[in-house]
GROMACS .gro file of C-alpha atoms in nm:
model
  453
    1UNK     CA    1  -4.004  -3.305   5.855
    2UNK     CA    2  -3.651  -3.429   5.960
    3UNK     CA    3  -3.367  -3.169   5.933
    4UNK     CA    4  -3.071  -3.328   5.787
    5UNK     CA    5  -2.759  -3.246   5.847
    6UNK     CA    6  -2.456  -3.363   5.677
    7UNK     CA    7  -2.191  -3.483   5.894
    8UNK     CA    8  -1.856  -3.635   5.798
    9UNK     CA    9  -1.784  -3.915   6.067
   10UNK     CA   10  -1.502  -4.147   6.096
   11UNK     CA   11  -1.605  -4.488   6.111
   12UNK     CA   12  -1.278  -4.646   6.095
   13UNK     CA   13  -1.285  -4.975   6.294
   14UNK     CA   14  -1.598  -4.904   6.434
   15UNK     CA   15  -1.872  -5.154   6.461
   16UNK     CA   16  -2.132  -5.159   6.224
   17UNK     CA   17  -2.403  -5.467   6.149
   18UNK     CA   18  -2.627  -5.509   5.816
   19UNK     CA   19  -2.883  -5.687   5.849
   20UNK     CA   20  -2.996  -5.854   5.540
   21UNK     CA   21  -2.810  -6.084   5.248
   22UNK     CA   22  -2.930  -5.965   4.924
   23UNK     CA   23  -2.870  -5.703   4.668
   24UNK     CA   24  -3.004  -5.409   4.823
   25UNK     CA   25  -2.742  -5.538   5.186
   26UNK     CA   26  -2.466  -5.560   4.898
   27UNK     CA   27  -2.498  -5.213   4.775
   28UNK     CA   28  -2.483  -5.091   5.120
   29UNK     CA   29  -2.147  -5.285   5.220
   30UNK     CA   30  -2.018  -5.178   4.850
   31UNK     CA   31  -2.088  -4.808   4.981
   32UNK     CA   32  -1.923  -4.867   5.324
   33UNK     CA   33  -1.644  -5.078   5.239
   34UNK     CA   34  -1.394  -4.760   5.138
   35UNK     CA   35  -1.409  -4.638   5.494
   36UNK     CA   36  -1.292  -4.949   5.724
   37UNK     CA   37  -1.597  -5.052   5.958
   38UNK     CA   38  -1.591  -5.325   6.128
   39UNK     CA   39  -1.884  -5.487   5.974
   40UNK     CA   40  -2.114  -5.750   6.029
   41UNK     CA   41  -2.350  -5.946   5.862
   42UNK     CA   42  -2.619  -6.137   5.968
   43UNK     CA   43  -2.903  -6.283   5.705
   44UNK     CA   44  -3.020  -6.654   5.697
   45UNK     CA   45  -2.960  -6.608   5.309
   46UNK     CA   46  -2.638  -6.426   5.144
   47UNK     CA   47  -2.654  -6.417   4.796
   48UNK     CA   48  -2.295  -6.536   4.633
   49UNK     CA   49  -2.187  -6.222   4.502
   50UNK     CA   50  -2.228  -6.078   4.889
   51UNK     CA   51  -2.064  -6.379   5.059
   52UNK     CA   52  -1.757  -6.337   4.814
   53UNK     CA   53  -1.738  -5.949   4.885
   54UNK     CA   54  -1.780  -6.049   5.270
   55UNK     CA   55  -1.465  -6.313   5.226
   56UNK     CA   56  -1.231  -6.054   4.991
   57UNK     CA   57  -1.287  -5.786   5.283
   58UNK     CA   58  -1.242  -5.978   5.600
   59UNK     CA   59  -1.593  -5.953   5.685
   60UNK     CA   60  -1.792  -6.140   5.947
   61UNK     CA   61  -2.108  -6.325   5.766
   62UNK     CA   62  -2.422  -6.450   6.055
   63UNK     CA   63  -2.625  -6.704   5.818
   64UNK     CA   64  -2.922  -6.715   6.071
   65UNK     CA   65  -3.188  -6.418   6.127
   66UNK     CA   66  -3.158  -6.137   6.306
   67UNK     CA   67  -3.160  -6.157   6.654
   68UNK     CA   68  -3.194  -5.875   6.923
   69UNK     CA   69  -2.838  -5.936   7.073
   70UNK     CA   70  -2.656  -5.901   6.769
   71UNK     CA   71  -2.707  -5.507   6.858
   72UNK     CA   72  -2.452  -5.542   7.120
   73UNK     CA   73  -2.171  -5.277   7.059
   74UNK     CA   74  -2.332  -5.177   6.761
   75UNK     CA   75  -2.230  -4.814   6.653
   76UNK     CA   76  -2.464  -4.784   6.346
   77UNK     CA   77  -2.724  -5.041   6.207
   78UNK     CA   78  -2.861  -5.101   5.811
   79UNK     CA   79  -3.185  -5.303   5.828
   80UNK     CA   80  -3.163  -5.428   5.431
   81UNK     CA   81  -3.335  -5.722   5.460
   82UNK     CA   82  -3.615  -5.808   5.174
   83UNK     CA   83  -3.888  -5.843   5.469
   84UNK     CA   84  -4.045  -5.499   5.573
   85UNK     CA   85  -4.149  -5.576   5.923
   86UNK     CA   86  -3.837  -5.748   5.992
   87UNK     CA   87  -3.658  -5.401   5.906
   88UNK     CA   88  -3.926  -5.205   6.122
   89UNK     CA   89  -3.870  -5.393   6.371
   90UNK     CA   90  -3.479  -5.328   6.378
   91UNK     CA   91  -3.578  -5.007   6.383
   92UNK     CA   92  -3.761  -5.004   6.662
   93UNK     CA   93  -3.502  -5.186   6.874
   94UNK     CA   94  -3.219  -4.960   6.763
   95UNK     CA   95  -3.355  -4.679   6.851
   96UNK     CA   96  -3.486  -4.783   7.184
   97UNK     CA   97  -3.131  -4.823   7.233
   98UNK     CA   98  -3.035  -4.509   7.092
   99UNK     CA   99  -2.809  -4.661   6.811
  100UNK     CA  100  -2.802  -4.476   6.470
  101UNK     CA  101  -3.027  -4.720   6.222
  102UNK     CA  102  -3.091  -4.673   5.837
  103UNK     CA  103  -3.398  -4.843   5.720
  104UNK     CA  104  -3.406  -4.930   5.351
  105UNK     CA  105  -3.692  -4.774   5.190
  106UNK     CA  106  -3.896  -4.625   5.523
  107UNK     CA  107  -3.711  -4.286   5.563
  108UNK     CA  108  -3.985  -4.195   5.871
  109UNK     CA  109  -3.759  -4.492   6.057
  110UNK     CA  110  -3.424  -4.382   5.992
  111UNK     CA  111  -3.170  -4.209   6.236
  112UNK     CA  112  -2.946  -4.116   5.918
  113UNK     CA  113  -3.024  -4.174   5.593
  114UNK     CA  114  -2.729  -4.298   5.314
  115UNK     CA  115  -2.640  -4.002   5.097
  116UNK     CA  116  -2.574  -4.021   4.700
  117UNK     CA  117  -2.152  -4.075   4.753
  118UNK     CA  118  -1.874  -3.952   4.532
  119UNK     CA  119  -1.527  -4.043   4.656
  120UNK     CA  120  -1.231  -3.994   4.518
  121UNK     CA  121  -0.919  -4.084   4.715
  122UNK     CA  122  -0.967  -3.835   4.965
  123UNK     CA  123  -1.255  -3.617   4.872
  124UNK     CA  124  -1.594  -3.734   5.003
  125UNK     CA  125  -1.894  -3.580   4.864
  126UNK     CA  126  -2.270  -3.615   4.958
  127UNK     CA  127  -2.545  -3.561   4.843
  128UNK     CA  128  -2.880  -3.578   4.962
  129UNK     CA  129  -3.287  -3.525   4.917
  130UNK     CA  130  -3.407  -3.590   5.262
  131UNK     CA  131  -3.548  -3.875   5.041
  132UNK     CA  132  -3.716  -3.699   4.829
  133UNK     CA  133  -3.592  -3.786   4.523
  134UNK     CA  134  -3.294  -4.014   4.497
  135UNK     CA  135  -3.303  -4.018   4.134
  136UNK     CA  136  -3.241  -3.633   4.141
  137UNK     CA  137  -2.920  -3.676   4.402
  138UNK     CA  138  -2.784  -3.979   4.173
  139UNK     CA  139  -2.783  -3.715   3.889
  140UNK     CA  140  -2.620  -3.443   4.087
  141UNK     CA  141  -2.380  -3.741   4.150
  142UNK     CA  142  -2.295  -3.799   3.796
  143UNK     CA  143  -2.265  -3.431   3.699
  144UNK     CA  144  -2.038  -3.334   4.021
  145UNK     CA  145  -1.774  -3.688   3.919
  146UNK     CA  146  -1.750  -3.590   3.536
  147UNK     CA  147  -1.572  -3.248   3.705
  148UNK     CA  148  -1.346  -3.420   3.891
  149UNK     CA  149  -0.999  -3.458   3.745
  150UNK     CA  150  -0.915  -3.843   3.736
  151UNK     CA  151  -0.598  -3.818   3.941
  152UNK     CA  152  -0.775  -3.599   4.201
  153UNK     CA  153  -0.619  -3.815   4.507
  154UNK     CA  154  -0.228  -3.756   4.385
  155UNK     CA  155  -0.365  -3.385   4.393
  156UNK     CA  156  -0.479  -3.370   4.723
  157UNK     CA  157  -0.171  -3.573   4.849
  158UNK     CA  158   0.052  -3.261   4.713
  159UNK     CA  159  -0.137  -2.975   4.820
  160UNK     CA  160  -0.229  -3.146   5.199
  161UNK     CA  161   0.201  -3.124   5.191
  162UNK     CA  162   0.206  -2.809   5.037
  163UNK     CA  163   0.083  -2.661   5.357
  164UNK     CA  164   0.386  -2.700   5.576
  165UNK     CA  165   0.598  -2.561   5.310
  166UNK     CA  166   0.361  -2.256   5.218
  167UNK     CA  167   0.423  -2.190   5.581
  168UNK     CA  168   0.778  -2.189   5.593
  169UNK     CA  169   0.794  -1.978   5.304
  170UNK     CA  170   0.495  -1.725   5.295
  171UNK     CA  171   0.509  -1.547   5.604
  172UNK     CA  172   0.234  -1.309   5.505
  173UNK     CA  173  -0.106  -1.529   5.642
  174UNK     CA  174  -0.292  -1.374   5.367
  175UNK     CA  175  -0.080  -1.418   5.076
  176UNK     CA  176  -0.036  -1.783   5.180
  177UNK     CA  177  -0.407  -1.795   5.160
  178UNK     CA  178  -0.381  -1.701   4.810
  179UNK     CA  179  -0.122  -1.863   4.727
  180UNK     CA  180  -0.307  -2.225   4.811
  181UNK     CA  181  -0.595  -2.101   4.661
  182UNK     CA  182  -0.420  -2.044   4.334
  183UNK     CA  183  -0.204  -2.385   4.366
  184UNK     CA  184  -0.543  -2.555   4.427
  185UNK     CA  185  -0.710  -2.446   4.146
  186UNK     CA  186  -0.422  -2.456   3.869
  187UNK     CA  187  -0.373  -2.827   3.979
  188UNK     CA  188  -0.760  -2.890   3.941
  189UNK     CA  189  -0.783  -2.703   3.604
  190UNK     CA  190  -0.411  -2.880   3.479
  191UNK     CA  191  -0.520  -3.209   3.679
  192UNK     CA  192  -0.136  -3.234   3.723
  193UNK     CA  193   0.086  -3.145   4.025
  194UNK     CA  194   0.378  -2.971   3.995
  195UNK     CA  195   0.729  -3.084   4.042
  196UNK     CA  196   0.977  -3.016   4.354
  197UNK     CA  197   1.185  -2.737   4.148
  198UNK     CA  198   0.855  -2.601   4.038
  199UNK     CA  199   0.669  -2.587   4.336
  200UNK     CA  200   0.965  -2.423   4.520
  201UNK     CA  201   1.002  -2.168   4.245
  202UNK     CA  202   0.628  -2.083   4.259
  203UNK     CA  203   0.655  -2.043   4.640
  204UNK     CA  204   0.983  -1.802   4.718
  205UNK     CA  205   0.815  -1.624   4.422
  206UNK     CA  206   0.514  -1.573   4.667
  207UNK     CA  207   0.760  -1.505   4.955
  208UNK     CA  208   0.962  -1.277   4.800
  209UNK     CA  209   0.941  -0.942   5.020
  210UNK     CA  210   0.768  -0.679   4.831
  211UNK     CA  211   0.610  -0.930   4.569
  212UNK     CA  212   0.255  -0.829   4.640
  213UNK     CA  213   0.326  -0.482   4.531
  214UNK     CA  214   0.456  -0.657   4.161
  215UNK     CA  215   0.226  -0.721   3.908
  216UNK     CA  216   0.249  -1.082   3.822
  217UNK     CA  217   0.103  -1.157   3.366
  218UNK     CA  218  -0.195  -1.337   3.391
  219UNK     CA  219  -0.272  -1.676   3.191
  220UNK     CA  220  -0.518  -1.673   2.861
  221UNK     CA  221  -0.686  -2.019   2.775
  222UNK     CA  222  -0.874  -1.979   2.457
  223UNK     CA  223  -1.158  -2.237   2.492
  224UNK     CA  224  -1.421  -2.380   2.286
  225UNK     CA  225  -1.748  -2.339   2.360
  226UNK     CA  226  -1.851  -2.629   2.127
  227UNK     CA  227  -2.176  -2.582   1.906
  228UNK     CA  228  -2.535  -2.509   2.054
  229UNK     CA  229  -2.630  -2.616   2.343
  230UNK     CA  230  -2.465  -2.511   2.656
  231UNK     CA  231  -2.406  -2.871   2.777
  232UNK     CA  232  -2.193  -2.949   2.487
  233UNK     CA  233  -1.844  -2.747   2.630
  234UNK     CA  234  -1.580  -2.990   2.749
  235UNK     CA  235  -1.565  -3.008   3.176
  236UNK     CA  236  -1.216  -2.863   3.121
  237UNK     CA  237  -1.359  -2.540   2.954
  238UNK     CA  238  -1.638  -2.547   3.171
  239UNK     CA  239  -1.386  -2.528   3.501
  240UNK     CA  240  -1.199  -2.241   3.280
  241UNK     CA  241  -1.487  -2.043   3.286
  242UNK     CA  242  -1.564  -2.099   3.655
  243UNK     CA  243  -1.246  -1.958   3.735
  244UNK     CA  244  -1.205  -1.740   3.492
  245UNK     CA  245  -1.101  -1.344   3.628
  246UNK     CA  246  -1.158  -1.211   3.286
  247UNK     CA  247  -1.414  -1.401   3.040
  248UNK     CA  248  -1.426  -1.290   2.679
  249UNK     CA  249  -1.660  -1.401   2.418
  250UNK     CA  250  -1.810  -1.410   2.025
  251UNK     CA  251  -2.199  -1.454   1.926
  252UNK     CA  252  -2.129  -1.847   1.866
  253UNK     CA  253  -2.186  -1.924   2.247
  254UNK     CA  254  -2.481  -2.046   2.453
  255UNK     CA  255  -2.588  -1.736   2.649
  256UNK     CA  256  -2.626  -2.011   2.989
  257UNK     CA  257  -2.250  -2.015   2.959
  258UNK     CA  258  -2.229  -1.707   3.122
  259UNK     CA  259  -2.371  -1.797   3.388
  260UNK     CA  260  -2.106  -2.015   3.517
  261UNK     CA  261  -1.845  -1.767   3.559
  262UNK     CA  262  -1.809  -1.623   3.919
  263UNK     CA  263  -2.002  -1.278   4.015
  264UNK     CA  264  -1.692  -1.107   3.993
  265UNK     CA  265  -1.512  -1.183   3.677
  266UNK     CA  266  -1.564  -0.914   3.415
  267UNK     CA  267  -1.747  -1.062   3.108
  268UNK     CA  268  -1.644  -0.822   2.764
  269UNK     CA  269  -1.851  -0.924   2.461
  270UNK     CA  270  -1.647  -0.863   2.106
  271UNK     CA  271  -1.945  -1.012   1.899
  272UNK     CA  272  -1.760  -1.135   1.614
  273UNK     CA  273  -2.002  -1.312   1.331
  274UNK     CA  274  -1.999  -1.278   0.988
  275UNK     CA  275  -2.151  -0.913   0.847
  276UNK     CA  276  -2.138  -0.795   1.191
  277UNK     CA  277  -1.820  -0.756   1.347
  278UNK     CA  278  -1.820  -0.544   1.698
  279UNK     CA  279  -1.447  -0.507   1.726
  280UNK     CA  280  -1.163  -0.614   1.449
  281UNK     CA  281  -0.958  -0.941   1.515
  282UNK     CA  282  -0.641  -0.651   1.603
  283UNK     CA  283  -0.815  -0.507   1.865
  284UNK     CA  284  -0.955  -0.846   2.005
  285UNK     CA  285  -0.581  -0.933   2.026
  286UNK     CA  286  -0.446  -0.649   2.216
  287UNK     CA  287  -0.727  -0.653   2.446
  288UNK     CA  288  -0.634  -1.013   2.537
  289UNK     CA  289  -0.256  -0.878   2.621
  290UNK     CA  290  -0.393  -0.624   2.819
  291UNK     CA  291  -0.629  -0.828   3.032
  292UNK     CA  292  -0.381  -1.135   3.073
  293UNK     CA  293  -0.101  -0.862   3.205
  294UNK     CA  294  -0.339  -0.747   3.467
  295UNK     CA  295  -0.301  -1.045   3.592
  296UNK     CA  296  -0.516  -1.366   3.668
  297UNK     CA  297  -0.698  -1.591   3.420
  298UNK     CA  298  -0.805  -1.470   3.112
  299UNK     CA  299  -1.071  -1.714   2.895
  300UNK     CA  300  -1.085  -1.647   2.587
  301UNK     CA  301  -1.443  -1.840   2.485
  302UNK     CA  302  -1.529  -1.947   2.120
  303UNK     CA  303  -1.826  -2.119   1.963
  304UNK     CA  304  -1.696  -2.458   1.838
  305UNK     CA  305  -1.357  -2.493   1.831
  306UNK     CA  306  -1.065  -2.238   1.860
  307UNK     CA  307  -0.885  -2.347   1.555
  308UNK     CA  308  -1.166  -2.406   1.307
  309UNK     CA  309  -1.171  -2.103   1.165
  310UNK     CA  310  -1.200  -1.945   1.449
  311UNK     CA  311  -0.870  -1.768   1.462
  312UNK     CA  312  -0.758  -1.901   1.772
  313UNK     CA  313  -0.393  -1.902   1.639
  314UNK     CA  314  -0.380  -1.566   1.534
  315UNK     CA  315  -0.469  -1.484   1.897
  316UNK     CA  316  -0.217  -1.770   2.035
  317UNK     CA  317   0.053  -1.597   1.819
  318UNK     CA  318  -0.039  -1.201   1.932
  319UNK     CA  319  -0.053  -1.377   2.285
  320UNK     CA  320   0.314  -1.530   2.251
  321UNK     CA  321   0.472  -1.246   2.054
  322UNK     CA  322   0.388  -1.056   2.350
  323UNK     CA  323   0.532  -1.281   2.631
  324UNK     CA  324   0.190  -1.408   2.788
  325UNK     CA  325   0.144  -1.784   2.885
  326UNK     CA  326  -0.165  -1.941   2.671
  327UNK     CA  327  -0.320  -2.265   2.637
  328UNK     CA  328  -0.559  -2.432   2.417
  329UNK     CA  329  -0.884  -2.650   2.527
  330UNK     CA  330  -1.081  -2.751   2.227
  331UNK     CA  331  -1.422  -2.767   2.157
  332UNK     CA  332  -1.702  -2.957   1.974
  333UNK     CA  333  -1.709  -2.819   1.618
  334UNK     CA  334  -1.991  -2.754   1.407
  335UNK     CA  335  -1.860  -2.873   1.069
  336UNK     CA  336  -1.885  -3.277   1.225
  337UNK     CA  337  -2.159  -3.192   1.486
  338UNK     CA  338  -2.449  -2.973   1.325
  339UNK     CA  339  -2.461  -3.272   1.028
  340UNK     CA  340  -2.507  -3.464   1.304
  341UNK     CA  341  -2.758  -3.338   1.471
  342UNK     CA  342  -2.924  -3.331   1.128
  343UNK     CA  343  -2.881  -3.735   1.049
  344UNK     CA  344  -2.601  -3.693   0.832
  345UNK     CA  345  -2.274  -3.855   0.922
  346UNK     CA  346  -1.958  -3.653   0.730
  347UNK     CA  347  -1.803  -3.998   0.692
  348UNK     CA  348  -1.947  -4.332   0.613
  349UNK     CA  349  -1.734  -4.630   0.522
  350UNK     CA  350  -1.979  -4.716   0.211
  351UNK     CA  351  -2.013  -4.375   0.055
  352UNK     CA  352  -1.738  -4.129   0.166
  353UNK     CA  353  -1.424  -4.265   0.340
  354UNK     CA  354  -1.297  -3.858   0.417
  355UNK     CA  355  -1.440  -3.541   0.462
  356UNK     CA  356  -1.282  -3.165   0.378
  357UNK     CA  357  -1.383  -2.908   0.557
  358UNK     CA  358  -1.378  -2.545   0.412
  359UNK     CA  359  -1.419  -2.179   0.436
  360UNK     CA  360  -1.743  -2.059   0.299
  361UNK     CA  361  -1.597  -1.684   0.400
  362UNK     CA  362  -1.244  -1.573   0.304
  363UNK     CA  363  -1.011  -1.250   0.428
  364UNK     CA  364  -1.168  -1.123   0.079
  365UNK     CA  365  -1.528  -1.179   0.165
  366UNK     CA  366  -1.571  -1.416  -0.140
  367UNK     CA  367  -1.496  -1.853  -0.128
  368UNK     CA  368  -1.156  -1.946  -0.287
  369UNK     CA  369  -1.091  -2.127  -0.610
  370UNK     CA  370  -1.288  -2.477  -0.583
  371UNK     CA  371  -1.225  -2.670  -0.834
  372UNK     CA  372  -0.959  -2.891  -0.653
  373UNK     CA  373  -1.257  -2.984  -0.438
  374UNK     CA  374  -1.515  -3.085  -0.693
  375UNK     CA  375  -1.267  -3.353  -0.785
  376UNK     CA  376  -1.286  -3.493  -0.442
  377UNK     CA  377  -1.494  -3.849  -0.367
  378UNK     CA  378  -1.527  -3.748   0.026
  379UNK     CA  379  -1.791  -3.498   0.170
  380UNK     CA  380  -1.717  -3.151   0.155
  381UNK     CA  381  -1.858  -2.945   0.429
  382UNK     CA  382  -1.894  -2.555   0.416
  383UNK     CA  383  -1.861  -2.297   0.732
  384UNK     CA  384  -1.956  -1.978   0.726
  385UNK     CA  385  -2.074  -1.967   0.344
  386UNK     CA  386  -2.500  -1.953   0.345
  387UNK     CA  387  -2.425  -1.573   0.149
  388UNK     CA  388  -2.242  -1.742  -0.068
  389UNK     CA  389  -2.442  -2.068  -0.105
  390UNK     CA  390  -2.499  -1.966  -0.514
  391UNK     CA  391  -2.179  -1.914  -0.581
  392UNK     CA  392  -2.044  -2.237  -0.395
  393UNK     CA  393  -2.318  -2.435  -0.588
  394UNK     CA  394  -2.197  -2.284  -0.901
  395UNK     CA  395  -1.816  -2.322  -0.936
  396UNK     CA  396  -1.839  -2.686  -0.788
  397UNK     CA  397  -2.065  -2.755  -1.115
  398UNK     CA  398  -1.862  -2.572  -1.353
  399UNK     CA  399  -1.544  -2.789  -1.192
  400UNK     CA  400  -1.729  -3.084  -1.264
  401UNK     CA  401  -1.909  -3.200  -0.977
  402UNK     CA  402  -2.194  -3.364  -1.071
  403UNK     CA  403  -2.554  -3.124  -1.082
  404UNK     CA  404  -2.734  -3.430  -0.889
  405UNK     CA  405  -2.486  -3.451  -0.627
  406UNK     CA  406  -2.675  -3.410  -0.292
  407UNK     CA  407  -2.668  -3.129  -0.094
  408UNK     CA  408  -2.793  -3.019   0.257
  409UNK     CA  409  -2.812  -2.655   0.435
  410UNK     CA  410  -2.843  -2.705   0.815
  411UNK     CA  411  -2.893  -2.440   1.101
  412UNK     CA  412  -2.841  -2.512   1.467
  413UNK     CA  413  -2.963  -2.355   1.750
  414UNK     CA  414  -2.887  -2.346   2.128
  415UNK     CA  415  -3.141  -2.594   2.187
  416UNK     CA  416  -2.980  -2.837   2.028
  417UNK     CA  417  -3.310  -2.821   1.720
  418UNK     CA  418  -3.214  -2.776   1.376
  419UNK     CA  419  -3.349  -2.650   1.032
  420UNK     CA  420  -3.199  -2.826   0.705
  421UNK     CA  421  -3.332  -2.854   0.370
  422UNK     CA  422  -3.194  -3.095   0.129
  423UNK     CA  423  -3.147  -3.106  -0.228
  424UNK     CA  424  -2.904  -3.136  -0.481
  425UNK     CA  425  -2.656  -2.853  -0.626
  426UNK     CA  426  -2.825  -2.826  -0.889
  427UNK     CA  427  -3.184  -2.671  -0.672
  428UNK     CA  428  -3.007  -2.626  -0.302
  429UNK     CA  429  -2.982  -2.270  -0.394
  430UNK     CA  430  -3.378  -2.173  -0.386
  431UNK     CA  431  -3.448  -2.499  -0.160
  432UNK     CA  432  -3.250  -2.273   0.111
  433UNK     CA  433  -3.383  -1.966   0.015
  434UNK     CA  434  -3.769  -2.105   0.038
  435UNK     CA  435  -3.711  -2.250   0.330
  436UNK     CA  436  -3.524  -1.955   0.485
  437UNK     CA  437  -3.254  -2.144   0.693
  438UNK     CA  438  -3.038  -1.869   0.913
  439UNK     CA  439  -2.735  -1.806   0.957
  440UNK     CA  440  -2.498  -1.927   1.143
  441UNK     CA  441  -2.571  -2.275   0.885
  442UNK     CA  442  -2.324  -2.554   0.779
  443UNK     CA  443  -2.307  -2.691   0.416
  444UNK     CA  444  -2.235  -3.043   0.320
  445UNK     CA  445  -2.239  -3.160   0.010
  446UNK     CA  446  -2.168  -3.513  -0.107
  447UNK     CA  447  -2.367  -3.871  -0.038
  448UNK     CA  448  -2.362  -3.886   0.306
  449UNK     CA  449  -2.668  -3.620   0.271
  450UNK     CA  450  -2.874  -3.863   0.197
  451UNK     CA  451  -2.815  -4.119   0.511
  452UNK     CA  452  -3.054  -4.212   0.691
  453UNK     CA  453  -3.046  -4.227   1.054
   0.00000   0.00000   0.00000
């Protein structure tokens, strides 16, 4: 089997010849066109779409077949043409000649083979089987782009200049180190660059004889875990966690989420659901001051979003009152998302043109007054109230809402399954109870219940 290795070569004005004119010859000039061959291409046939890429990129088009000489100061070789022997036999002569050849679809005959490419201004990624599966490295592809921040070429631009001045300025070699490595990774997580007052401020601060004996606060980001599955967090949370020095989290989360913090960061559990709290919202507050004024980043992760009932601005306030920088980076919530999942849209222009979301589970332990919401026409959607499903049923009845008005109960899971059970207010009560849905479970109640999807 042929060892691979991934080497990053500079083919800048260098010659290069395809050898083929259709769509498979196209997709290898598209691939090579960001990094300035010299390119050639020789096919008796070039499809239109080629020939007009050839003409908006200066390239030279051969409309005749392949012929042995057109090897001559060849640096690399792509035999795309649709005839198999014709591409064999390319390969043969190339590396008689000991010229680096890629042959489409015969990986035994290949010098180098193309890797699955993600590019972004400078950064060059690739990824690679050994042919084994391109499918798999095209997916890799996809995930590893959807990380990258969209103006990741302005960022690179700023810290490849940040260099010279880190020099300049950090004496210390090993708190320069750090100090890219922080720059780096707040511009990746912010994908913004910071401005020249900024940048100089952040770098006498690093300079500063004697500063790596000061403690410098820490950052907090509370961040929404979204609802079930794992793979529903944002790619901003997800690079929060990755970095994160100090990761703390509730019961709502997807245990895999864990897993993408670094070995090192410290992971504290405060296990807040409801009937089983393992530390009070207080001391969840002041543990978040102390960790952020040890210093580095502090995630603070929540199922769903931060400020859907999820007391993410008490925290941002406790956080704030006591001087420490916080940000916000919101999540998938479950009142819109577990209907969902379940076929039932909260909004639908023929039946319910709004939706109200509400606590199911007050300070008190008991829901509030609802009889301003019974005389709503949109969807009302409970959180946190299953133990109080009878009592919800029963004061939206008593304020008028209709007893045949439907109803649904719906549990999600981590793996993206749910449980619901339907009915109206009127029988949703023992529906739920035969049925035993669990808790954590969203309520909805209105028309939209009976959608279907």
């Amino acid at each position: 089997m042929a060892a691979y290795f991934p080497f990053f070569m500079d083919i800048e004005g260098k010659k290069g010849l395809i050898v083929g004119g259709g769509r498979v010859a196209l997709h290898k000039l598209q691939k090579l066109l960001p990094y300035k061959a010299d390119l050639t291409v020789t096919a008796p046939r070039i499809t239109e779409e080629l020939a007009l890429s050839a003409r908006e990129n200066d390239i030279c088009v051969i409309r005749r077949a392949f012929e042995p000489r057109d090897l001559t100061g060849m640096r690399f070789v792509i035999a795309a043409s649709d005839d198999r022997e014709a591409n064999a036999e390319v390969g043969r002569l190339c590396r008689e000649k000991g010229i680096l050849v890629n042959v489409v679809d015969d990986k035994d005959a290949c010098s180098f083979i193309f890797p699955s490419l993600v590019k972004a201004g400078r950064l060059n990624i690739g990824i690679s089987t050994e042919g084994a599966s391109p499918e798999i490295a095209a997916a890799l592809r996809s995930q590893i782009a959807a990380l990258i921040p969209a103006d990741m070429e302005m960022i690179l631009v700023y810290l490849d200049g940040l260099r010279e001045l880190a020099r300049e300025h950090i004496r210390d070699r090993d708190r320069r180190a750090a100090f890219l490595k922080e720059m780096a990774r707040t511009c990746m997580d912010q994908n913004a660059v910071f401005d020249e007052q900024e940048t100089l401020r952040r770098l006498l601060e690093y300079g500063r004889a004697g500063a790596d004996s000061v403690q410098r606060p820490g950052e907090v980001l509370l961040v929404g875990a979204g609802c079930g599955c794992h793979d529903l967090v944002t790619v901003r949370g997800l690079r929060a966690i990755r970095r994160a020095k100090v990761l703390v989290y509730d019961d709502l989360i997807d245990p895999r989420l864990l897993e993408h913090a670094a070995e090192s960061c410290e992971r504290i559990y405060v296990g807040k659901r409801s009937g089983r709290h393992s530390m009070q919202q207080e001391q969840i507050n002041a543990l978040l001051v102390m960790k952020a004024r040890e210093g580095g980043l502090v995630v603070r992760l929540k199922g769903g979003d931060p400020y859907v009932f999820g007391r993410g601005m008490e925290e941002l306030a406790a956080l704030r009152e006591a001087g420490i920088d916080v940000q916000y980076i919101p999540g998938i919530t479950s009142c819109i998302a577990v209907p969902a999942f379940a076929g039932i849209p909260v909004t639908h222009r023929e039946v319910s043109r709004s939706f109200h979301v509400i606590t199911g589970h007050t300070a008190a332990g008991i829901p509030m007054d609802l009889s301003p919401y019974a005389r709503l026409d949109g969807t009302l959607v409970f959180l946190m109230g299953l133990a109080h499903l009878a009592r919800i049923a029963e004061e939206l009845m008593c304020a008028g809402k209709e007893a045949s008005t439907p109803a649904a109960v719906i549990h999600g899971g981590f793996d993206s399954n749910v449980e619901i059970v339907k009915g109206t207010l009127s029988d949703i009560v023992a529906k739920a109870e035969e049925a035993r849905i669990r808790t954590p479970a969203v309520i909805v109640v209105g028309r939209v219940v009976e959608n279907k999807v």
